[in-house]
Amino acid sequence: MKSEPGSNVPNILPDGVVSLSDHEHHARMVLDDAVWAYFNGGAADEITLRANTQAWQTIELLPRVMRPLAGGHTRMNLLGREWAHPILVAPMAYQRLAHPHAEQATALAAAALGAGLVLSTQASTLLEDVARTVLPEADRGPLWFQLYLLPDRGFMQALVQRAEAAGFEALVLTVDAPVQGARDRERRAGFRRPADITAVNLAGRVAPTPLSLLPGQSKLFNDLMTHAPTWDDVAWLRSITRLPVLLKGVVHPDDARQALTCGAAGLIVSNHGGRTLDTMPATATLLPRVLQAVAGDAPVLVDGGIRRGTDVLKAMALGASAVLVGRPVLHGLANAGATGVAHVLRLLRDELEIAMALTGCRTLADAPGALLTPG
């Protein structure tokens, strides 16, 4: 019998946890069945969910030997600042479901480990509180705020102004989820978000009034999709903020080029962790196509299925500027709060350094090309 989320307030790392896979195994024993389905489930038959991890595993590394590695490091530059390493925490909603310290614990761990943090619009912690946790840390990574474009533009503008005032350094606009995917596992488990866990940063927004439908009309296409964002909304968002705007969920080369035309400061190749459209290709497969379309005119990041430091190195070798990690962070959070998240991020950083040393990479600039076996 599993406990209710966070009822035992775990803060000590379980014995025997030495990998992200171990974290996942232990988190399964901590979390309620329905919460587990919400965090770990994907859309429909979960083909894309499985493909994300498998795709990184099938890319092979081709090591070089006897190369000078003394003084090597994982540092890199992006959006005008130097990062200690190319690992960010992806935006994930309602982290209070995993642990009562929620996004505060994740933020504390990310700041301490020099990892970037992308806070979800649907966070269960106020964005100002998260910023106060992260910003004083001298060696912290970047602090970004994720958005969904809502029909209430007045509320959206106020939310963006709050993020700017709090000290967030970029906006990440999710563009690949105008509607929720058919998440069968979640529905089978009967997941219902507890009433006391809410998207606190969205308090006060005005939801659009449902339209009256004629016989035969679709609730999705004739009502909900009348509010779906378009490229014009991207231009509007850029017009109301001084922060760089990255688009998350761009996977088609034509969309990548359109995003740059609209002034996007960067792209995140993502299939929403396999939670929206099933049978999409894995992000490791999609990344090279987007990079080719962008042709170096903007940074391209990637998420989805990153479970090892070797995966991080492979992403960098393909040409990514950085990676985002999602579910493993939630597993660490469920297992041991901030300590668990910090352990997940430390494992990835350590494994990345090991992989670099064993493939002859003194810095991440050495990664592209020579690491991948010819295919």
mmCIF file of C-alpha atoms in Angstrom:
data_model
loop_
_atom_site.group_PDB
_atom_site.id
_atom_site.type_symbol
_atom_site.label_atom_id
_atom_site.label_comp_id
_atom_site.label_asym_id
_atom_site.label_seq_id
_atom_site.Cartn_x
_atom_site.Cartn_y
_atom_site.Cartn_z
ATOM 1 C CA MET A 1 0.000 0.000 0.000
ATOM 2 C CA LYS A 2 1.578 3.258 -1.110
ATOM 3 C CA SER A 3 1.341 6.400 0.953
ATOM 4 C CA GLU A 4 -0.350 9.572 -0.141
ATOM 5 C CA PRO A 5 1.969 11.948 -2.032
ATOM 6 C CA GLY A 6 4.401 13.533 0.378
ATOM 7 C CA SER A 7 2.751 12.140 3.518
ATOM 8 C CA ASN A 8 6.020 10.617 4.753
ATOM 9 C CA VAL A 9 8.052 13.665 3.636
ATOM 10 C CA PRO A 10 11.091 11.726 2.418
ATOM 11 C CA ASN A 11 14.301 13.742 2.606
ATOM 12 C CA ILE A 12 16.960 11.041 2.917
ATOM 13 C CA LEU A 13 18.274 9.314 -0.169
ATOM 14 C CA PRO A 14 17.268 5.617 -0.228
ATOM 15 C CA ASP A 15 20.031 3.029 0.021
ATOM 16 C CA GLY A 16 21.316 1.537 -3.204
ATOM 17 C CA VAL A 17 20.319 4.414 -5.488
ATOM 18 C CA VAL A 18 23.217 4.950 -7.899
ATOM 19 C CA SER A 19 21.461 5.757 -11.197
ATOM 20 C CA LEU A 20 18.426 7.523 -12.582
ATOM 21 C CA SER A 21 16.884 4.108 -13.155
ATOM 22 C CA ASP A 22 17.256 3.371 -9.448
ATOM 23 C CA HIS A 23 15.534 6.657 -8.653
ATOM 24 C CA GLU A 24 12.637 5.664 -10.890
ATOM 25 C CA HIS A 25 12.343 2.256 -9.217
ATOM 26 C CA HIS A 26 12.232 3.754 -5.716
ATOM 27 C CA ALA A 27 9.850 6.545 -6.698
ATOM 28 C CA ARG A 28 7.411 3.914 -7.935
ATOM 29 C CA MET A 29 7.271 2.556 -4.393
ATOM 30 C CA VAL A 30 6.773 6.004 -2.870
ATOM 31 C CA LEU A 31 4.115 7.515 -5.096
ATOM 32 C CA ASP A 32 0.423 6.742 -5.215
ATOM 33 C CA ASP A 33 -0.611 4.686 -8.259
ATOM 34 C CA ALA A 34 -2.649 7.506 -9.802
ATOM 35 C CA VAL A 35 0.083 10.110 -9.281
ATOM 36 C CA TRP A 36 2.609 7.708 -10.789
ATOM 37 C CA ALA A 37 0.400 7.334 -13.856
ATOM 38 C CA TYR A 38 0.144 11.124 -14.164
ATOM 39 C CA PHE A 39 3.895 11.682 -13.919
ATOM 40 C CA ASN A 40 5.151 8.700 -15.864
ATOM 41 C CA GLY A 41 2.383 7.960 -18.350
ATOM 42 C CA GLY A 42 2.333 8.969 -21.974
ATOM 43 C CA ALA A 43 -0.245 9.395 -24.687
ATOM 44 C CA ALA A 44 -2.235 6.491 -26.110
ATOM 45 C CA ASP A 45 -0.050 3.364 -26.550
ATOM 46 C CA GLU A 46 3.040 5.211 -25.265
ATOM 47 C CA ILE A 47 5.054 4.422 -28.380
ATOM 48 C CA THR A 48 6.690 7.842 -28.413
ATOM 49 C CA LEU A 49 7.277 7.700 -24.659
ATOM 50 C CA ARG A 50 9.322 4.515 -25.046
ATOM 51 C CA ALA A 51 11.013 5.665 -28.245
ATOM 52 C CA ASN A 52 12.476 8.751 -26.577
ATOM 53 C CA THR A 53 14.690 6.721 -24.267
ATOM 54 C CA GLN A 54 15.433 3.962 -26.762
ATOM 55 C CA ALA A 55 16.599 6.408 -29.433
ATOM 56 C CA TRP A 56 19.398 7.781 -27.250
ATOM 57 C CA GLN A 57 20.421 4.234 -26.340
ATOM 58 C CA THR A 58 20.779 3.196 -29.970
ATOM 59 C CA ILE A 59 23.203 6.034 -30.798
ATOM 60 C CA GLU A 60 26.711 4.687 -30.378
ATOM 61 C CA LEU A 61 29.815 6.458 -29.172
ATOM 62 C CA LEU A 62 33.167 6.198 -30.937
ATOM 63 C CA PRO A 63 35.891 7.014 -28.396
ATOM 64 C CA ARG A 64 39.268 8.540 -29.097
ATOM 65 C CA VAL A 65 42.204 7.584 -26.887
ATOM 66 C CA MET A 66 45.449 9.113 -25.610
ATOM 67 C CA ARG A 67 44.187 12.653 -25.989
ATOM 68 C CA PRO A 68 45.223 15.471 -23.603
ATOM 69 C CA LEU A 69 42.341 15.923 -21.148
ATOM 70 C CA ALA A 70 43.912 17.802 -18.236
ATOM 71 C CA GLY A 71 41.951 20.940 -17.413
ATOM 72 C CA GLY A 72 38.827 19.708 -19.180
ATOM 73 C CA HIS A 73 35.400 21.009 -18.205
ATOM 74 C CA THR A 74 31.684 20.958 -19.054
ATOM 75 C CA ARG A 75 31.264 24.727 -19.329
ATOM 76 C CA MET A 76 29.416 26.266 -22.271
ATOM 77 C CA ASN A 77 27.876 29.596 -23.311
ATOM 78 C CA LEU A 78 24.263 30.253 -24.174
ATOM 79 C CA LEU A 79 22.109 33.390 -24.377
ATOM 80 C CA GLY A 80 24.920 35.618 -23.296
ATOM 81 C CA ARG A 81 26.141 33.820 -20.183
ATOM 82 C CA GLU A 82 28.429 30.973 -19.242
ATOM 83 C CA TRP A 83 26.873 27.832 -17.790
ATOM 84 C CA ALA A 84 28.682 25.274 -15.645
ATOM 85 C CA HIS A 85 27.169 22.457 -17.689
ATOM 86 C CA PRO A 86 24.436 21.967 -20.316
ATOM 87 C CA ILE A 87 21.740 20.435 -18.080
ATOM 88 C CA LEU A 88 18.442 22.153 -17.251
ATOM 89 C CA VAL A 89 15.400 21.021 -15.312
ATOM 90 C CA ALA A 90 12.432 20.872 -17.694
ATOM 91 C CA PRO A 91 9.140 22.603 -16.821
ATOM 92 C CA MET A 92 6.858 20.183 -14.949
ATOM 93 C CA ALA A 93 3.497 20.964 -13.387
ATOM 94 C CA TYR A 94 2.182 20.348 -9.887
ATOM 95 C CA GLN A 95 5.369 19.123 -8.248
ATOM 96 C CA ARG A 96 3.626 19.194 -4.885
ATOM 97 C CA LEU A 97 2.152 15.877 -5.975
ATOM 98 C CA ALA A 98 5.629 14.385 -5.571
ATOM 99 C CA HIS A 99 6.777 16.102 -2.374
ATOM 100 C CA PRO A 100 5.371 18.824 -0.093
ATOM 101 C CA HIS A 101 8.411 21.025 -0.707
ATOM 102 C CA ALA A 102 7.521 20.927 -4.408
ATOM 103 C CA GLU A 103 9.186 23.391 -6.780
ATOM 104 C CA GLN A 104 11.069 25.039 -3.922
ATOM 105 C CA ALA A 105 13.020 21.823 -3.387
ATOM 106 C CA THR A 106 13.680 21.422 -7.097
ATOM 107 C CA ALA A 107 14.816 25.033 -7.369
ATOM 108 C CA LEU A 108 17.133 24.732 -4.367
ATOM 109 C CA ALA A 109 18.772 21.611 -5.809
ATOM 110 C CA ALA A 110 19.109 23.057 -9.300
ATOM 111 C CA ALA A 111 20.708 26.250 -7.977
ATOM 112 C CA ALA A 112 23.144 24.315 -5.791
ATOM 113 C CA LEU A 113 24.161 22.045 -8.685
ATOM 114 C CA GLY A 114 24.519 24.863 -11.238
ATOM 115 C CA ALA A 115 21.678 23.458 -13.337
ATOM 116 C CA GLY A 116 19.249 25.606 -15.255
ATOM 117 C CA LEU A 117 15.631 25.686 -14.095
ATOM 118 C CA VAL A 118 12.568 26.196 -16.260
ATOM 119 C CA LEU A 119 9.596 26.816 -13.986
ATOM 120 C CA SER A 120 6.205 25.647 -15.248
ATOM 121 C CA THR A 121 3.268 28.016 -15.561
ATOM 122 C CA GLN A 122 1.354 25.256 -13.763
ATOM 123 C CA ALA A 123 3.747 25.169 -10.826
ATOM 124 C CA SER A 124 2.246 24.598 -7.401
ATOM 125 C CA THR A 125 4.588 27.256 -5.946
ATOM 126 C CA LEU A 126 4.573 30.997 -6.543
ATOM 127 C CA LEU A 127 7.106 32.066 -9.167
ATOM 128 C CA GLU A 128 8.403 34.819 -6.885
ATOM 129 C CA ASP A 129 9.199 32.275 -4.158
ATOM 130 C CA VAL A 130 11.100 30.094 -6.615
ATOM 131 C CA ALA A 131 13.087 33.074 -7.907
ATOM 132 C CA ARG A 132 14.056 34.060 -4.354
ATOM 133 C CA THR A 133 15.381 30.543 -3.834
ATOM 134 C CA VAL A 134 17.470 30.487 -7.017
ATOM 135 C CA LEU A 135 18.802 33.989 -7.605
ATOM 136 C CA PRO A 136 21.053 34.388 -4.517
ATOM 137 C CA GLU A 137 23.093 31.289 -5.440
ATOM 138 C CA ALA A 138 26.331 32.555 -6.973
ATOM 139 C CA ASP A 139 26.975 29.506 -9.142
ATOM 140 C CA ARG A 140 23.397 28.899 -10.222
ATOM 141 C CA GLY A 141 22.320 28.104 -13.748
ATOM 142 C CA PRO A 142 19.815 30.086 -15.813
ATOM 143 C CA LEU A 143 16.299 30.740 -14.495
ATOM 144 C CA TRP A 144 13.550 30.623 -17.124
ATOM 145 C CA PHE A 145 9.750 30.717 -16.977
ATOM 146 C CA GLN A 146 7.544 28.501 -19.133
ATOM 147 C CA LEU A 147 4.275 29.773 -20.571
ATOM 148 C CA TYR A 148 1.196 28.513 -22.308
ATOM 149 C CA LEU A 149 -0.508 31.242 -24.321
ATOM 150 C CA LEU A 150 -3.886 31.877 -22.698
ATOM 151 C CA PRO A 151 -6.770 33.742 -24.342
ATOM 152 C CA ASP A 152 -6.828 36.356 -21.549
ATOM 153 C CA ARG A 153 -4.131 38.691 -22.866
ATOM 154 C CA GLY A 154 -4.404 41.063 -19.946
ATOM 155 C CA PHE A 155 -3.662 38.239 -17.548
ATOM 156 C CA MET A 156 -0.851 36.965 -19.776
ATOM 157 C CA GLN A 157 0.821 40.369 -19.863
ATOM 158 C CA ALA A 158 0.575 40.673 -16.080
ATOM 159 C CA LEU A 159 2.067 37.185 -15.667
ATOM 160 C CA VAL A 160 4.977 38.045 -17.944
ATOM 161 C CA GLN A 161 5.572 41.252 -15.990
ATOM 162 C CA ARG A 162 5.617 39.247 -12.747
ATOM 163 C CA ALA A 163 8.242 36.906 -14.205
ATOM 164 C CA GLU A 164 10.381 39.841 -15.342
ATOM 165 C CA ALA A 165 10.098 41.588 -11.976
ATOM 166 C CA ALA A 166 10.988 38.393 -10.115
ATOM 167 C CA GLY A 167 14.233 38.032 -12.060
ATOM 168 C CA PHE A 168 13.514 35.309 -14.602
ATOM 169 C CA GLU A 169 15.896 35.572 -17.527
ATOM 170 C CA ALA A 170 13.961 34.069 -20.446
ATOM 171 C CA LEU A 171 10.501 32.864 -21.395
ATOM 172 C CA VAL A 172 9.855 29.377 -22.764
ATOM 173 C CA LEU A 173 6.651 29.228 -24.765
ATOM 174 C CA THR A 174 5.226 25.724 -25.130
ATOM 175 C CA VAL A 175 3.691 25.479 -28.597
ATOM 176 C CA ASP A 176 2.982 21.767 -29.061
ATOM 177 C CA ALA A 177 -0.006 21.244 -26.765
ATOM 178 C CA PRO A 178 -3.086 23.188 -27.902
ATOM 179 C CA VAL A 179 -5.013 20.238 -26.462
ATOM 180 C CA GLN A 180 -4.098 17.481 -24.012
ATOM 181 C CA GLY A 181 -3.155 14.111 -25.451
ATOM 182 C CA ALA A 182 -5.224 10.953 -24.933
ATOM 183 C CA ARG A 183 -3.409 9.762 -21.817
ATOM 184 C CA ASP A 184 -4.889 6.317 -21.335
ATOM 185 C CA ARG A 185 -2.696 5.188 -18.447
ATOM 186 C CA GLU A 186 -3.615 8.274 -16.476
ATOM 187 C CA ARG A 187 -7.325 7.753 -17.120
ATOM 188 C CA ARG A 188 -7.195 4.063 -16.224
ATOM 189 C CA ALA A 189 -5.591 4.942 -12.898
ATOM 190 C CA GLY A 190 -8.338 7.469 -12.203
ATOM 191 C CA PHE A 191 -5.990 10.382 -11.583
ATOM 192 C CA ARG A 192 -7.656 13.449 -10.152
ATOM 193 C CA ARG A 193 -5.617 16.403 -9.038
ATOM 194 C CA PRO A 194 -6.272 17.102 -5.338
ATOM 195 C CA ALA A 195 -8.207 20.288 -4.729
ATOM 196 C CA ASP A 196 -5.437 21.735 -2.567
ATOM 197 C CA ILE A 197 -2.791 21.408 -5.293
ATOM 198 C CA THR A 198 -3.322 24.154 -7.838
ATOM 199 C CA ALA A 199 -1.516 26.216 -10.461
ATOM 200 C CA VAL A 200 -1.033 29.092 -8.035
ATOM 201 C CA ASN A 201 0.491 31.436 -10.618
ATOM 202 C CA LEU A 202 -2.681 31.235 -12.708
ATOM 203 C CA ALA A 203 -4.981 32.396 -9.910
ATOM 204 C CA GLY A 204 -7.311 35.123 -11.120
ATOM 205 C CA ARG A 205 -7.225 34.352 -14.815
ATOM 206 C CA VAL A 206 -10.526 34.539 -16.670
ATOM 207 C CA ALA A 207 -11.390 31.358 -18.543
ATOM 208 C CA PRO A 208 -13.117 31.858 -21.910
ATOM 209 C CA THR A 209 -16.872 31.362 -21.971
ATOM 210 C CA PRO A 210 -17.763 28.099 -23.743
ATOM 211 C CA LEU A 211 -19.386 28.661 -27.107
ATOM 212 C CA SER A 212 -22.839 27.401 -27.959
ATOM 213 C CA LEU A 213 -22.456 24.628 -30.496
ATOM 214 C CA LEU A 214 -24.772 23.770 -33.330
ATOM 215 C CA PRO A 215 -25.821 20.136 -33.849
ATOM 216 C CA GLY A 216 -22.909 18.169 -35.286
ATOM 217 C CA GLN A 217 -20.257 20.685 -34.329
ATOM 218 C CA SER A 218 -17.112 19.592 -32.503
ATOM 219 C CA LYS A 219 -16.414 20.763 -28.956
ATOM 220 C CA LEU A 220 -12.715 20.605 -29.825
ATOM 221 C CA PHE A 221 -12.613 22.356 -33.206
ATOM 222 C CA ASN A 222 -15.603 24.672 -32.895
ATOM 223 C CA ASP A 223 -14.938 25.805 -29.342
ATOM 224 C CA LEU A 224 -11.587 25.008 -27.728
ATOM 225 C CA MET A 225 -9.490 25.493 -30.858
ATOM 226 C CA THR A 226 -10.955 28.919 -31.494
ATOM 227 C CA HIS A 227 -8.579 30.039 -28.726
ATOM 228 C CA ALA A 228 -5.528 28.061 -29.882
ATOM 229 C CA PRO A 229 -2.418 30.243 -30.297
ATOM 230 C CA THR A 230 -0.936 31.089 -33.690
ATOM 231 C CA TRP A 231 2.288 32.630 -34.954
ATOM 232 C CA ASP A 232 0.677 36.056 -34.486
ATOM 233 C CA ASP A 233 0.515 35.348 -30.753
ATOM 234 C CA VAL A 234 4.254 34.691 -30.709
ATOM 235 C CA ALA A 235 4.815 38.124 -32.216
ATOM 236 C CA TRP A 236 2.486 39.625 -29.605
ATOM 237 C CA LEU A 237 4.357 37.930 -26.760
ATOM 238 C CA ARG A 238 7.658 39.254 -28.028
ATOM 239 C CA SER A 239 6.171 42.750 -28.193
ATOM 240 C CA ILE A 240 5.284 42.812 -24.481
ATOM 241 C CA THR A 241 8.531 41.529 -22.986
ATOM 242 C CA ARG A 242 12.194 42.445 -22.862
ATOM 243 C CA LEU A 243 13.126 38.803 -22.211
ATOM 244 C CA PRO A 244 14.284 36.387 -24.906
ATOM 245 C CA VAL A 245 11.554 33.968 -25.965
ATOM 246 C CA LEU A 246 12.334 30.330 -26.759
ATOM 247 C CA LEU A 247 9.753 28.060 -28.376
ATOM 248 C CA LYS A 248 9.385 24.578 -26.904
ATOM 249 C CA GLY A 249 7.884 21.793 -29.004
ATOM 250 C CA VAL A 250 9.163 22.781 -32.455
ATOM 251 C CA VAL A 251 9.988 19.592 -34.379
ATOM 252 C CA HIS A 252 9.289 20.350 -38.065
ATOM 253 C CA PRO A 253 11.997 22.115 -40.090
ATOM 254 C CA ASP A 254 9.484 24.538 -41.618
ATOM 255 C CA ASP A 255 8.256 25.500 -38.150
ATOM 256 C CA ALA A 256 11.834 25.976 -37.020
ATOM 257 C CA ARG A 257 12.452 28.447 -39.821
ATOM 258 C CA GLN A 258 9.134 30.201 -39.106
ATOM 259 C CA ALA A 259 10.072 30.507 -35.441
ATOM 260 C CA LEU A 260 13.267 32.318 -36.330
ATOM 261 C CA THR A 261 11.343 34.615 -38.642
ATOM 262 C CA CYS A 262 9.128 35.464 -35.666
ATOM 263 C CA GLY A 263 12.178 36.373 -33.617
ATOM 264 C CA ALA A 264 12.514 33.322 -31.385
ATOM 265 C CA ALA A 265 15.758 33.447 -29.409
ATOM 266 C CA GLY A 266 16.025 29.680 -29.405
ATOM 267 C CA LEU A 267 14.158 26.408 -29.907
ATOM 268 C CA ILE A 268 13.585 23.355 -27.747
ATOM 269 C CA VAL A 269 13.053 20.155 -29.685
ATOM 270 C CA SER A 270 10.446 18.319 -27.651
ATOM 271 C CA ASN A 271 7.551 15.922 -28.108
ATOM 272 C CA HIS A 272 6.218 16.766 -24.661
ATOM 273 C CA GLY A 273 7.740 13.654 -23.178
ATOM 274 C CA GLY A 274 5.437 11.502 -25.271
ATOM 275 C CA ARG A 275 2.390 12.950 -23.477
ATOM 276 C CA THR A 276 0.604 14.602 -26.399
ATOM 277 C CA LEU A 277 0.746 12.979 -29.840
ATOM 278 C CA ASP A 278 1.675 9.306 -29.830
ATOM 279 C CA THR A 279 3.762 7.816 -32.681
ATOM 280 C CA MET A 280 5.773 11.016 -33.068
ATOM 281 C CA PRO A 281 9.480 10.313 -33.668
ATOM 282 C CA ALA A 282 11.858 10.390 -30.752
ATOM 283 C CA THR A 283 13.509 13.733 -30.048
ATOM 284 C CA ALA A 284 16.946 12.262 -30.804
ATOM 285 C CA THR A 285 15.636 11.583 -34.312
ATOM 286 C CA LEU A 286 14.003 14.997 -34.682
ATOM 287 C CA LEU A 287 16.940 17.060 -33.396
ATOM 288 C CA PRO A 288 19.225 16.836 -36.475
ATOM 289 C CA ARG A 289 16.422 17.955 -38.799
ATOM 290 C CA VAL A 290 15.701 21.041 -36.729
ATOM 291 C CA LEU A 291 19.397 21.848 -36.423
ATOM 292 C CA GLN A 292 19.786 21.656 -40.182
ATOM 293 C CA ALA A 293 16.851 24.013 -40.683
ATOM 294 C CA VAL A 294 18.143 26.526 -38.133
ATOM 295 C CA ALA A 295 21.658 26.381 -39.614
ATOM 296 C CA GLY A 296 23.298 27.889 -36.548
ATOM 297 C CA ASP A 297 21.136 31.013 -36.446
ATOM 298 C CA ALA A 298 19.767 30.212 -32.954
ATOM 299 C CA PRO A 299 20.501 27.766 -30.144
ATOM 300 C CA VAL A 300 18.602 24.478 -30.232
ATOM 301 C CA LEU A 301 17.987 22.538 -27.034
ATOM 302 C CA VAL A 302 16.402 19.106 -26.661
ATOM 303 C CA ASP A 303 14.480 17.093 -24.076
ATOM 304 C CA GLY A 304 12.840 13.682 -23.926
ATOM 305 C CA GLY A 305 14.322 10.426 -22.676
ATOM 306 C CA ILE A 306 17.611 11.771 -21.285
ATOM 307 C CA ARG A 307 18.581 9.205 -18.637
ATOM 308 C CA ARG A 308 22.383 9.030 -18.703
ATOM 309 C CA GLY A 309 25.347 11.339 -18.989
ATOM 310 C CA THR A 310 26.125 9.542 -22.230
ATOM 311 C CA ASP A 311 22.749 10.771 -23.514
ATOM 312 C CA VAL A 312 23.751 14.333 -22.687
ATOM 313 C CA LEU A 313 27.021 13.905 -24.554
ATOM 314 C CA LYS A 314 25.222 12.390 -27.563
ATOM 315 C CA ALA A 315 22.842 15.347 -27.693
ATOM 316 C CA MET A 316 25.760 17.756 -27.644
ATOM 317 C CA ALA A 317 27.553 15.703 -30.296
ATOM 318 C CA LEU A 318 24.511 15.965 -32.553
ATOM 319 C CA GLY A 319 24.637 19.739 -32.158
ATOM 320 C CA ALA A 320 22.290 20.592 -29.296
ATOM 321 C CA SER A 321 23.166 23.587 -27.154
ATOM 322 C CA ALA A 322 21.834 21.996 -23.943
ATOM 323 C CA VAL A 323 19.403 19.362 -22.682
ATOM 324 C CA LEU A 324 16.377 19.439 -20.408
ATOM 325 C CA VAL A 325 15.561 16.628 -17.978
ATOM 326 C CA GLY A 326 12.049 15.979 -16.712
ATOM 327 C CA ARG A 327 10.733 12.798 -15.110
ATOM 328 C CA PRO A 328 14.019 11.784 -13.390
ATOM 329 C CA VAL A 329 13.874 15.057 -11.455
ATOM 330 C CA LEU A 330 10.377 14.179 -10.230
ATOM 331 C CA HIS A 331 11.603 10.741 -9.212
ATOM 332 C CA GLY A 332 14.425 12.272 -7.183
ATOM 333 C CA LEU A 333 11.995 14.776 -5.657
ATOM 334 C CA ALA A 334 9.618 12.003 -4.599
ATOM 335 C CA ASN A 335 12.459 9.971 -3.117
ATOM 336 C CA ALA A 336 14.236 12.601 -1.054
ATOM 337 C CA GLY A 337 13.058 16.140 -1.770
ATOM 338 C CA ALA A 338 15.826 18.587 -2.635
ATOM 339 C CA THR A 339 18.427 15.960 -1.759
ATOM 340 C CA GLY A 340 16.953 13.577 -4.317
ATOM 341 C CA VAL A 341 16.830 16.180 -7.065
ATOM 342 C CA ALA A 342 20.402 17.215 -6.340
ATOM 343 C CA HIS A 343 21.475 13.578 -6.551
ATOM 344 C CA VAL A 344 19.810 13.138 -9.957
ATOM 345 C CA LEU A 345 21.544 16.234 -11.314
ATOM 346 C CA ARG A 346 24.888 15.242 -9.778
ATOM 347 C CA LEU A 347 24.663 11.778 -11.341
ATOM 348 C CA LEU A 348 24.058 13.259 -14.785
ATOM 349 C CA ARG A 349 26.909 15.759 -14.390
ATOM 350 C CA ASP A 350 29.317 13.075 -13.164
ATOM 351 C CA GLU A 351 28.311 10.644 -15.907
ATOM 352 C CA LEU A 352 28.754 13.381 -18.514
ATOM 353 C CA GLU A 353 32.302 14.038 -17.304
ATOM 354 C CA ILE A 354 33.081 10.317 -17.313
ATOM 355 C CA ALA A 355 31.717 9.954 -20.850
ATOM 356 C CA MET A 356 33.754 12.947 -22.016
ATOM 357 C CA ALA A 357 36.945 11.532 -20.530
ATOM 358 C CA LEU A 358 36.351 8.086 -22.030
ATOM 359 C CA THR A 359 35.660 9.489 -25.499
ATOM 360 C CA GLY A 360 38.583 11.905 -25.525
ATOM 361 C CA CYS A 361 36.596 15.124 -25.109
ATOM 362 C CA ARG A 362 38.375 17.771 -23.116
ATOM 363 C CA THR A 363 35.457 20.181 -23.556
ATOM 364 C CA LEU A 364 32.008 20.014 -25.097
ATOM 365 C CA ALA A 365 33.410 21.708 -28.182
ATOM 366 C CA ASP A 366 35.133 18.386 -28.908
ATOM 367 C CA ALA A 367 31.858 16.457 -28.948
ATOM 368 C CA PRO A 368 30.370 17.001 -32.444
ATOM 369 C CA GLY A 369 30.972 14.570 -35.225
ATOM 370 C CA ALA A 370 33.796 12.299 -34.135
ATOM 371 C CA LEU A 371 31.890 10.696 -31.249
ATOM 372 C CA LEU A 372 29.135 9.030 -33.237
ATOM 373 C CA THR A 373 29.790 5.828 -35.111
ATOM 374 C CA PRO A 374 29.249 6.291 -38.845
ATOM 375 C CA GLY A 375 25.765 5.110 -39.809
#
